[in-house]
Coordinates of N, CA and C in Angstrom, one line a residue:
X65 N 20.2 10.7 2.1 CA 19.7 9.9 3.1 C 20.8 9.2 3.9
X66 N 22.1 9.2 3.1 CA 23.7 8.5 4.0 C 23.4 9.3 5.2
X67 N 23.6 10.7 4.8 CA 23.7 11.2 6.0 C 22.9 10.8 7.1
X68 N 21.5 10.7 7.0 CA 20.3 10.8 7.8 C 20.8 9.4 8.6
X69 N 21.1 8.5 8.1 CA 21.2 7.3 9.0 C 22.5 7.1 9.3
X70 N 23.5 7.8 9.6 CA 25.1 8.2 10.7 C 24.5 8.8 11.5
X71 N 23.5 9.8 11.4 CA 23.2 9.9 12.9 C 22.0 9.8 13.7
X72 N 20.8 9.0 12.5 CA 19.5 8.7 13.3 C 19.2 7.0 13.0
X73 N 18.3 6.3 13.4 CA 18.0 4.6 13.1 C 16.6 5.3 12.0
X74 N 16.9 4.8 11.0 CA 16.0 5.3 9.4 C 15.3 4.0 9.1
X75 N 14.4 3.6 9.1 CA 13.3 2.5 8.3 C 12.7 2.7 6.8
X76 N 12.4 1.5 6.2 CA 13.3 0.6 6.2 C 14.9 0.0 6.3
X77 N 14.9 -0.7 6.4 CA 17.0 -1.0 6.3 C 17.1 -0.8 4.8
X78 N 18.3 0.0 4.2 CA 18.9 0.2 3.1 C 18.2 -0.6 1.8
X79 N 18.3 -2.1 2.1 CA 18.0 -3.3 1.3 C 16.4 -3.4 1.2
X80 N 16.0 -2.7 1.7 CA 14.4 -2.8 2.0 C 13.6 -1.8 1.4
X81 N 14.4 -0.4 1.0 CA 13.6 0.9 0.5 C 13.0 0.6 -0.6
X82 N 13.5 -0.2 -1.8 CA 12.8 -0.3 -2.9 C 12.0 -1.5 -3.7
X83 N 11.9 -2.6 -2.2 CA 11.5 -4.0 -1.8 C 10.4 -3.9 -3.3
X84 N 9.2 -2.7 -2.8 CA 7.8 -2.9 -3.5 C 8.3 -3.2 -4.7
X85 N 9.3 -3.0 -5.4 CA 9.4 -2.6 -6.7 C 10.3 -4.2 -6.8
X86 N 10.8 -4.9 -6.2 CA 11.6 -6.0 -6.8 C 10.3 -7.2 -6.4
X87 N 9.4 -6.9 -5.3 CA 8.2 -7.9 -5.0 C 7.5 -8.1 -6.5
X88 N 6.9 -6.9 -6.8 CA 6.0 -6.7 -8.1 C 6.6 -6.0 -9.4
X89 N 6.8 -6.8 -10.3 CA 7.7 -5.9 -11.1 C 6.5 -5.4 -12.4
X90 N 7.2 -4.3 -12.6 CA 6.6 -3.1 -12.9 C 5.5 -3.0 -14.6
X91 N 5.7 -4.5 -15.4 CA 5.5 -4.9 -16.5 C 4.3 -6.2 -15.7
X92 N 3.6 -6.2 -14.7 CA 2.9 -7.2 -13.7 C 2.0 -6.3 -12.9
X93 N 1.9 -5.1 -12.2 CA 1.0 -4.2 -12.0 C 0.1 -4.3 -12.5
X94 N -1.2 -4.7 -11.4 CA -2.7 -5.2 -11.8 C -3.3 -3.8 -10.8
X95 N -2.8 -3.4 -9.6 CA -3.3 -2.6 -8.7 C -2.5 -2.2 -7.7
X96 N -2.7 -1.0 -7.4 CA -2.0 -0.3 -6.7 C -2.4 0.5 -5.5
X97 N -1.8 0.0 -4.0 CA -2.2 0.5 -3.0 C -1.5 1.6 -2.7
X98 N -2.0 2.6 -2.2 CA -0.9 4.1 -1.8 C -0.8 4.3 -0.5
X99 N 0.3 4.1 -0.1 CA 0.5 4.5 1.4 C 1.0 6.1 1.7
X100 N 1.1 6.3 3.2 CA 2.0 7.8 3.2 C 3.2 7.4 3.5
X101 N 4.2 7.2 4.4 CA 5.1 6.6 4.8 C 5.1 5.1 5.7
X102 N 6.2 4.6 5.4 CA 6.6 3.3 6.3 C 6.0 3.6 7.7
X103 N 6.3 2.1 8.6 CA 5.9 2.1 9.5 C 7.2 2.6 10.2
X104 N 7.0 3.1 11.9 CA 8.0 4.0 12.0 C 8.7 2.8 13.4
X105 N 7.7 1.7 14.0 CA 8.5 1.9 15.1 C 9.2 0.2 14.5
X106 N 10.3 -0.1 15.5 CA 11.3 -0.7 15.5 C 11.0 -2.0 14.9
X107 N 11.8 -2.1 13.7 CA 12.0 -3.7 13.1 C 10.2 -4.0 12.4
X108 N 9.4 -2.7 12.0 CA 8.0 -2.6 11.3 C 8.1 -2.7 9.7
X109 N 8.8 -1.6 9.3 CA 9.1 -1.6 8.0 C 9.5 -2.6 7.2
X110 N 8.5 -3.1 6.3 CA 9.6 -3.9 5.1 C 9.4 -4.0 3.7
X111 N 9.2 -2.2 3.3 CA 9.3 -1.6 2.5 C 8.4 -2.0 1.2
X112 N 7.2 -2.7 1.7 CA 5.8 -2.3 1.2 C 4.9 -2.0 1.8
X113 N 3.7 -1.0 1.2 CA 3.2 -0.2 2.2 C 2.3 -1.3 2.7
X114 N 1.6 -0.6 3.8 CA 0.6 -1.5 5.1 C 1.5 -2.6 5.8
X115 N 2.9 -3.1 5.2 CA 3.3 -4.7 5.3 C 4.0 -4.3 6.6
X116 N 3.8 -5.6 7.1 CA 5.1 -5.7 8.3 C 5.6 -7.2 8.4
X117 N 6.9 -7.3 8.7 CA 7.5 -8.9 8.7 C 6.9 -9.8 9.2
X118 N 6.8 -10.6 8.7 CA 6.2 -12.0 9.5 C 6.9 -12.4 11.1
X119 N 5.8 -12.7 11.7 CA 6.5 -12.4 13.4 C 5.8 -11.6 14.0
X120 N 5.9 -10.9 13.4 CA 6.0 -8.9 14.2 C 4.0 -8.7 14.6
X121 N 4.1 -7.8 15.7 CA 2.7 -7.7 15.9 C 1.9 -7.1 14.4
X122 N 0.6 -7.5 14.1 CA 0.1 -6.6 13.5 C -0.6 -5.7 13.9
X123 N -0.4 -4.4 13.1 CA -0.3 -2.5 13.5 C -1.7 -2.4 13.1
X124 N -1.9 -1.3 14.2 CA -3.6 -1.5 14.0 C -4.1 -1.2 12.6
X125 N -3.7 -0.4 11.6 CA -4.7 0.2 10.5 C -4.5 -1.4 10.1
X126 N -3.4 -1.7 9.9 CA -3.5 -3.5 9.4 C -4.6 -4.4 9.7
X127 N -4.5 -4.3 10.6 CA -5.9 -5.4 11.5 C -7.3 -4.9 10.8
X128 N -7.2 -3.2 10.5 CA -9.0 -3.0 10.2 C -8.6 -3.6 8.6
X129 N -7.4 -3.3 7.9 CA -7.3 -3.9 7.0 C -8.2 -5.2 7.1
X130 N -7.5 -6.1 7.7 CA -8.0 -7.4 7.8 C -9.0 -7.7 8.1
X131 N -10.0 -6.8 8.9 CA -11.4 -7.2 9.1 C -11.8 -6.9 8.2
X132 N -11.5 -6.0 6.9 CA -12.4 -5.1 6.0 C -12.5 -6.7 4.8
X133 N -10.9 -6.9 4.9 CA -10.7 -8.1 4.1 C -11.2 -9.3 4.6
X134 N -12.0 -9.7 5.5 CA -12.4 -10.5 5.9 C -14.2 -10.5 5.5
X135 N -14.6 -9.2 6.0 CA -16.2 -9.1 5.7 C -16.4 -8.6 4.1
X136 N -15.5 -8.3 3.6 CA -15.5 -8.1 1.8 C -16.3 -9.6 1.1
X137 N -14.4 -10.0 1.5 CA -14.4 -11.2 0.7 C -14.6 -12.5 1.8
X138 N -14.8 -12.7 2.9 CA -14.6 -14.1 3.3 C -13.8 -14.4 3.9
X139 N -12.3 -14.2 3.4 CA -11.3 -14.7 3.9 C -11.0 -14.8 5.5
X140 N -10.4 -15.4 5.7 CA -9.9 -16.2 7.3 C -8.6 -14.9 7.3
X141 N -9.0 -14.4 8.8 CA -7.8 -13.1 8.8 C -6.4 -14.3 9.1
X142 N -5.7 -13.2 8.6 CA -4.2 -13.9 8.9 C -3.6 -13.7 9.9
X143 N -2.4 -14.4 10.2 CA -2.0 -14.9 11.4 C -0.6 -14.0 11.2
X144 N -0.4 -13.0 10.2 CA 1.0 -12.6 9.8 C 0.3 -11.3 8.9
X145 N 1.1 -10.1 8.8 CA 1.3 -8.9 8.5 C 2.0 -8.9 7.6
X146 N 2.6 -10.0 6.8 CA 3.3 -10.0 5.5 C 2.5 -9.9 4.6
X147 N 3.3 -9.0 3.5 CA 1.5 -8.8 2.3 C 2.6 -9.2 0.7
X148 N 3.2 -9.4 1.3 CA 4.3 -10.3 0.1 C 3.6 -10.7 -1.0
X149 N 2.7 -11.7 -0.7 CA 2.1 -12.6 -1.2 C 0.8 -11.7 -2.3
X150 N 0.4 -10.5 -1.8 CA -0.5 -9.3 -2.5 C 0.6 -8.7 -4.2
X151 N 1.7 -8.9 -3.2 CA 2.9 -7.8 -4.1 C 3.3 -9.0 -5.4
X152 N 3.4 -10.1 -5.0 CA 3.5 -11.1 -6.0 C 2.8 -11.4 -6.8
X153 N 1.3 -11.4 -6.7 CA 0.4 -11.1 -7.4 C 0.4 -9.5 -8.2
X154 N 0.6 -8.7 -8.3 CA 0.7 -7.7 -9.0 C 0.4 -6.5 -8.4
X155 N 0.0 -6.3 -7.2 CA -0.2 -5.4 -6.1 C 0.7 -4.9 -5.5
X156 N 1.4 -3.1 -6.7 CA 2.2 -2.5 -5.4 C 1.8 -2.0 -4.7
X157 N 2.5 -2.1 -3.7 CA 2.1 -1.7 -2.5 C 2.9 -0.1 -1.7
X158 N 2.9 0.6 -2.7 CA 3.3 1.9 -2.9 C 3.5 3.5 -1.4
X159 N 4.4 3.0 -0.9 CA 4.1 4.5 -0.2 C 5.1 5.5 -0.7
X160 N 4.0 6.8 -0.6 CA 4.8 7.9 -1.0 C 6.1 8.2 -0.7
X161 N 6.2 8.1 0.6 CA 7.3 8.5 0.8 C 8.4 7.0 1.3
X162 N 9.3 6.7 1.2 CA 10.2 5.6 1.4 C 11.2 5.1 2.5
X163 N 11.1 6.5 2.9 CA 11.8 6.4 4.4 C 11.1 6.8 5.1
X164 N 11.6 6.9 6.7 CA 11.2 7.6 7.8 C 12.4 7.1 9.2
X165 N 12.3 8.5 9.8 CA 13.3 8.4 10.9 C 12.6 7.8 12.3
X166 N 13.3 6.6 12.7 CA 13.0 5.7 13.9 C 11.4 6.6 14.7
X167 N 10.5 6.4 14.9 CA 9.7 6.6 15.9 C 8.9 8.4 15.8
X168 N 9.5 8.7 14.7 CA 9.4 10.2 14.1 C 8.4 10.2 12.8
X169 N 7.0 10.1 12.5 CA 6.1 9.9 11.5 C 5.9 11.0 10.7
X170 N 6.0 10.6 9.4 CA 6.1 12.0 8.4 C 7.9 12.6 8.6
X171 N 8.8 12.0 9.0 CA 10.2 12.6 9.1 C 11.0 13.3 7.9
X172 N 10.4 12.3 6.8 CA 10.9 12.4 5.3 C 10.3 12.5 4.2
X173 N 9.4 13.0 5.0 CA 8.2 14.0 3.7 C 8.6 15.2 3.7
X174 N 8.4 15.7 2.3 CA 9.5 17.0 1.3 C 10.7 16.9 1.4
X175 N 11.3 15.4 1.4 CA 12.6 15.5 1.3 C 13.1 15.1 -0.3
X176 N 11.9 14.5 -1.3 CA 12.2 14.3 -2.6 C 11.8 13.0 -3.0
X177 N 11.4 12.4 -2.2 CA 10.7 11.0 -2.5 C 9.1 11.3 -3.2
X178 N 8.7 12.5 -2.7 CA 7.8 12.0 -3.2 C 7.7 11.9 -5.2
X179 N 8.7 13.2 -5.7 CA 8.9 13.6 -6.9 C 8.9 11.8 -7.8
X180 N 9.5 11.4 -6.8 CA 10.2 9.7 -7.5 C 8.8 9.2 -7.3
X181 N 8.0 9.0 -6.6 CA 6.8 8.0 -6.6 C 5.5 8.7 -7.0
X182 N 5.2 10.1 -7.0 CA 4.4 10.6 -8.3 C 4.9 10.3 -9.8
X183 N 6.0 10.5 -10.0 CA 6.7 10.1 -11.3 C 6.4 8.5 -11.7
X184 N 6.3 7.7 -10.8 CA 6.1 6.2 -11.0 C 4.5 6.3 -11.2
X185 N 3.6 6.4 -10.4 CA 2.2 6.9 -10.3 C 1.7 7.3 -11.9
X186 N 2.6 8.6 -12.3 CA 2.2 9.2 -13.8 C 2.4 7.9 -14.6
X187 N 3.5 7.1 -14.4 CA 4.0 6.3 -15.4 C 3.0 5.4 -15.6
X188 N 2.7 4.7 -14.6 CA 1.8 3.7 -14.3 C 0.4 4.1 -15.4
X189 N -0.2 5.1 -14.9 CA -1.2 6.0 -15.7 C -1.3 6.0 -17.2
X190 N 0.0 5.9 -17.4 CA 0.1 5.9 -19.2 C 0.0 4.4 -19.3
X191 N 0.0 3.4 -18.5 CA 0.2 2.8 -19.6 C -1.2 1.7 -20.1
X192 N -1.5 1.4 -21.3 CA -2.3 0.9 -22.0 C -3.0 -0.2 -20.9
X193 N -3.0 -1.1 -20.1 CA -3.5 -1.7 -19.6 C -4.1 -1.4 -18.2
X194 N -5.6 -1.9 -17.7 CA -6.2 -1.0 -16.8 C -5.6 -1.4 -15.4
X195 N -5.4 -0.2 -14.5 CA -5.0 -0.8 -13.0 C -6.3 -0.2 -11.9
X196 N -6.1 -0.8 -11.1 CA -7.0 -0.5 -9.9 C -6.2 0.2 -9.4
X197 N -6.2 1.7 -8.7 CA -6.2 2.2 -7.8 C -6.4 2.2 -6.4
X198 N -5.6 1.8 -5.2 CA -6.6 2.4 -3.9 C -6.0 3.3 -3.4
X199 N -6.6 4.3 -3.0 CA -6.5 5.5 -2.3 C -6.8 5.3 -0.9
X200 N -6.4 5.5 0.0 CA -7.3 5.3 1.5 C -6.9 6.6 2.1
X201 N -7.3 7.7 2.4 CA -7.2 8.3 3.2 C -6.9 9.5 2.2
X202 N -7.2 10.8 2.9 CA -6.6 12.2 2.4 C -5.4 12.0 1.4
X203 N -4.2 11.9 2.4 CA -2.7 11.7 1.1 C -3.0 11.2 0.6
X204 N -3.5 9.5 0.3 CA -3.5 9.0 -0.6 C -4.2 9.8 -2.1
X205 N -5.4 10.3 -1.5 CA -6.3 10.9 -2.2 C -5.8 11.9 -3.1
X206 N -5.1 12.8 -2.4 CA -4.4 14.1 -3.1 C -3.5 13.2 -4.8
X207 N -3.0 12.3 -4.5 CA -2.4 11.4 -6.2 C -3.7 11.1 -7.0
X208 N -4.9 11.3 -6.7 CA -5.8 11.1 -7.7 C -5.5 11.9 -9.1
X209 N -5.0 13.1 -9.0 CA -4.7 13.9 -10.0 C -3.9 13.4 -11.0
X210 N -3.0 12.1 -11.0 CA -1.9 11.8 -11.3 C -2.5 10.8 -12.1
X211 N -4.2 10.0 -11.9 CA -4.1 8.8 -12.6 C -5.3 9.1 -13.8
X212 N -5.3 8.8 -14.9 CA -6.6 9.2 -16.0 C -7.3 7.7 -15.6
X213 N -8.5 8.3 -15.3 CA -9.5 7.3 -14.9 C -10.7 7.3 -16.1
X214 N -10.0 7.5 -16.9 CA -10.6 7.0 -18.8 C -10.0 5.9 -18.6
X215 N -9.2 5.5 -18.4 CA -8.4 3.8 -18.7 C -8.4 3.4 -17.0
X216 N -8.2 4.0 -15.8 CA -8.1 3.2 -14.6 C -9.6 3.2 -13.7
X217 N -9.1 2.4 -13.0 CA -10.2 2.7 -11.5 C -9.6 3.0 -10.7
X218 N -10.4 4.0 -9.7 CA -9.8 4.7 -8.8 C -10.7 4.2 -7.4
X219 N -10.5 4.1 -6.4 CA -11.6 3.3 -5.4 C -10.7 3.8 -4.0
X220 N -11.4 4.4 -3.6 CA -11.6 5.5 -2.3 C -11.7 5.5 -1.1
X221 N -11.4 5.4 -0.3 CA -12.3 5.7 1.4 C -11.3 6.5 1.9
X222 N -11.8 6.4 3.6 CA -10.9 6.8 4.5 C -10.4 6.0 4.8
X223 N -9.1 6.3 5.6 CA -7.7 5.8 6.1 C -8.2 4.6 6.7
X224 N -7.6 3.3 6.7 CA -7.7 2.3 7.6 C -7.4 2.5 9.2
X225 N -6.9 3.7 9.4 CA -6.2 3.5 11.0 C -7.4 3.6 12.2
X226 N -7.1 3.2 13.2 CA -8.5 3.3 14.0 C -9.0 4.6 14.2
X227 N -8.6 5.8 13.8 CA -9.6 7.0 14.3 C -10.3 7.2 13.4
X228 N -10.2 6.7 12.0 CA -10.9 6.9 10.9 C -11.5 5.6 10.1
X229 N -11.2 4.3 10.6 CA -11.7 3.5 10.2 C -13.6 3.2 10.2
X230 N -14.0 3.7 11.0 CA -15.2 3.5 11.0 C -16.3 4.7 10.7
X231 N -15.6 5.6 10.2 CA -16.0 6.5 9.1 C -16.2 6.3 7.5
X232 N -15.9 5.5 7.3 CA -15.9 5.0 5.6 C -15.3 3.8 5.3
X233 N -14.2 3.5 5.7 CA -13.3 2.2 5.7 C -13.9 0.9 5.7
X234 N -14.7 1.0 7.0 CA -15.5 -0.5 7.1 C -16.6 -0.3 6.1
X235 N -17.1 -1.1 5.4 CA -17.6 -1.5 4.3 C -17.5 -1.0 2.8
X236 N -16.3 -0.5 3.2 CA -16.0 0.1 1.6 C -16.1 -1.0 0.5
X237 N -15.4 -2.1 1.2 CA -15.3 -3.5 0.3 C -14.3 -3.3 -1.4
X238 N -13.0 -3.3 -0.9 CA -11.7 -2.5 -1.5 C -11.7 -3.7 -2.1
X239 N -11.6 -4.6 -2.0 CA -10.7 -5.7 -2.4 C -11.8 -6.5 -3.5
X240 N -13.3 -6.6 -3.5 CA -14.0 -7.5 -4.1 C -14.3 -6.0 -5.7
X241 N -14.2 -5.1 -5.2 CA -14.2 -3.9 -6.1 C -13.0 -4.1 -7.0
X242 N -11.7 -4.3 -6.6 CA -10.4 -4.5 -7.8 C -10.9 -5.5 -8.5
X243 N -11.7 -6.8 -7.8 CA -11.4 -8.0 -8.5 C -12.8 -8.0 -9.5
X244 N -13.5 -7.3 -9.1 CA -15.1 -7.0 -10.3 C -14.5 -6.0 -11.6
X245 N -13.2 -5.3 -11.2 CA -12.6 -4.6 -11.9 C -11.4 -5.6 -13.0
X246 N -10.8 -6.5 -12.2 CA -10.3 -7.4 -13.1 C -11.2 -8.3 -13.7
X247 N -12.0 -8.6 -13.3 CA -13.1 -9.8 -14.4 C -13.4 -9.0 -15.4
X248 N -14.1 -7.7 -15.3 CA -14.8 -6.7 -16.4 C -13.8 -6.7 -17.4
X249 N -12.0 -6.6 -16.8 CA -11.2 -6.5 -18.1 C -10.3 -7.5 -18.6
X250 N -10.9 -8.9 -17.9 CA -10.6 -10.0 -18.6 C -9.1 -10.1 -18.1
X251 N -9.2 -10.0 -16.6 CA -7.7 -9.9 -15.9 C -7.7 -10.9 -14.9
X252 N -6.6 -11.7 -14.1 CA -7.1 -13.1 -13.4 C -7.0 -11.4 -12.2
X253 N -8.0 -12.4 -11.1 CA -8.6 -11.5 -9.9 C -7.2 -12.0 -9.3
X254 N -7.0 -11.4 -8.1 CA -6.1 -11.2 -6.8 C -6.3 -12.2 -5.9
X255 N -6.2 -13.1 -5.6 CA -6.4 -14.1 -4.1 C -5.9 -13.6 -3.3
X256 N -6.5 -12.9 -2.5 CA -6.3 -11.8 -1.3 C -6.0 -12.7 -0.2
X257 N -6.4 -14.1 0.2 CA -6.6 -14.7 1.4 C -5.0 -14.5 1.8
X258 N -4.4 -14.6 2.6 CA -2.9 -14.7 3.2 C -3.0 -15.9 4.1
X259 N -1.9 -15.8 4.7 CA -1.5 -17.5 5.3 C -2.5 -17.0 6.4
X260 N -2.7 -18.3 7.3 CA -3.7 -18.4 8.4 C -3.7 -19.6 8.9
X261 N -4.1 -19.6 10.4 CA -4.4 -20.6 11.3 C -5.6 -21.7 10.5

């Protein structure tokens, strides 16, 4: 990937590709959201999936995010696209693939990322305590194979982005489903709310 960014602008920045993993550490995973790749256009990425910096507009699948997360649970949408605050709580925020080339979507898929984040996926799978799953959309879906849902929950829709959000997405109610999934196994739930007006 040296190479790829001497001659193209690559998202995340360097310090940013393996963010999800220093946000939520790996012995703290309660649930796990699966993305396809980063966000692609300028200064979006900050190397957990759905997130974008605080500041920065929020990207539409984000926004249905946030209505979904609003008519779920209640919550007052937020004023910020940072999902930090999810990842600190135990929520990685996982996309398959870890890069992508400036404004080029899907650039760095089959380039080997994904071997590394199915391998994390399997890991996750094994281990003795239960996680939530979310899948949103086709790719995500295809990693279903990867998790034994004797010990996890797996929880489903279509993609949050607007051509498919109102196909399955809106009222799926993603978020009140992990946390009925953490009470049942005697797990503290997720405070999904984010900062807000």
């Amino acid at each position: 990937m040296a190479g790829e960014r001497s001659q193209a602008t690559v998202f995340p920045s360097e310090d940013n590709i393996f963010r999800a993993f220093n946000v939520t550490a790996r012995t703290a995973v309660k649930a796990v959201i699966v993305g396809q790749d980063p966000y692609h256009d300028d200064g979006q990425a900050d190397g957990l999936a759905f997130s974008v910096r605080n500041g920065l507009s929020i990207p539409r699948s984000l926004r249905n995010i946030f209505k979904e997360l609003s008519d779920d649970t209640g919550a007052v949408s937020p004023v910020s696209g940072d999902l930090t605050k999810w990842g600190e709580q135990g929520v990685l925020m996982l996309n398959s693939v870890l890069t992508v080339r400036a404004h080029t979507p899907g650039s760095h898929q089959g380039r080997g990322w994904e071997r590394i984040t199915d391998e994390i996926l399997r890991s996750l799978s094994m281990d003795d305590h239960p996680i939530a799953f979310i899948l949103w959309g086709k790719y995500a879906q295809q990693k279903r194979g990867l998790i034994d849902q004797t010990k996890h929950c797996v929880i489903e829709s279509v993609h949050p982005s607007p051509f498919s959000a109102r196909n399955g997405f809106f009222g799926s109610r993603p978020f009140s489903k992990v946390n009925t999934f953490m009470y049942d196994h005697g797990i503290d739930p997720i405070d999904w709310q984010l900062a807000h007006d």
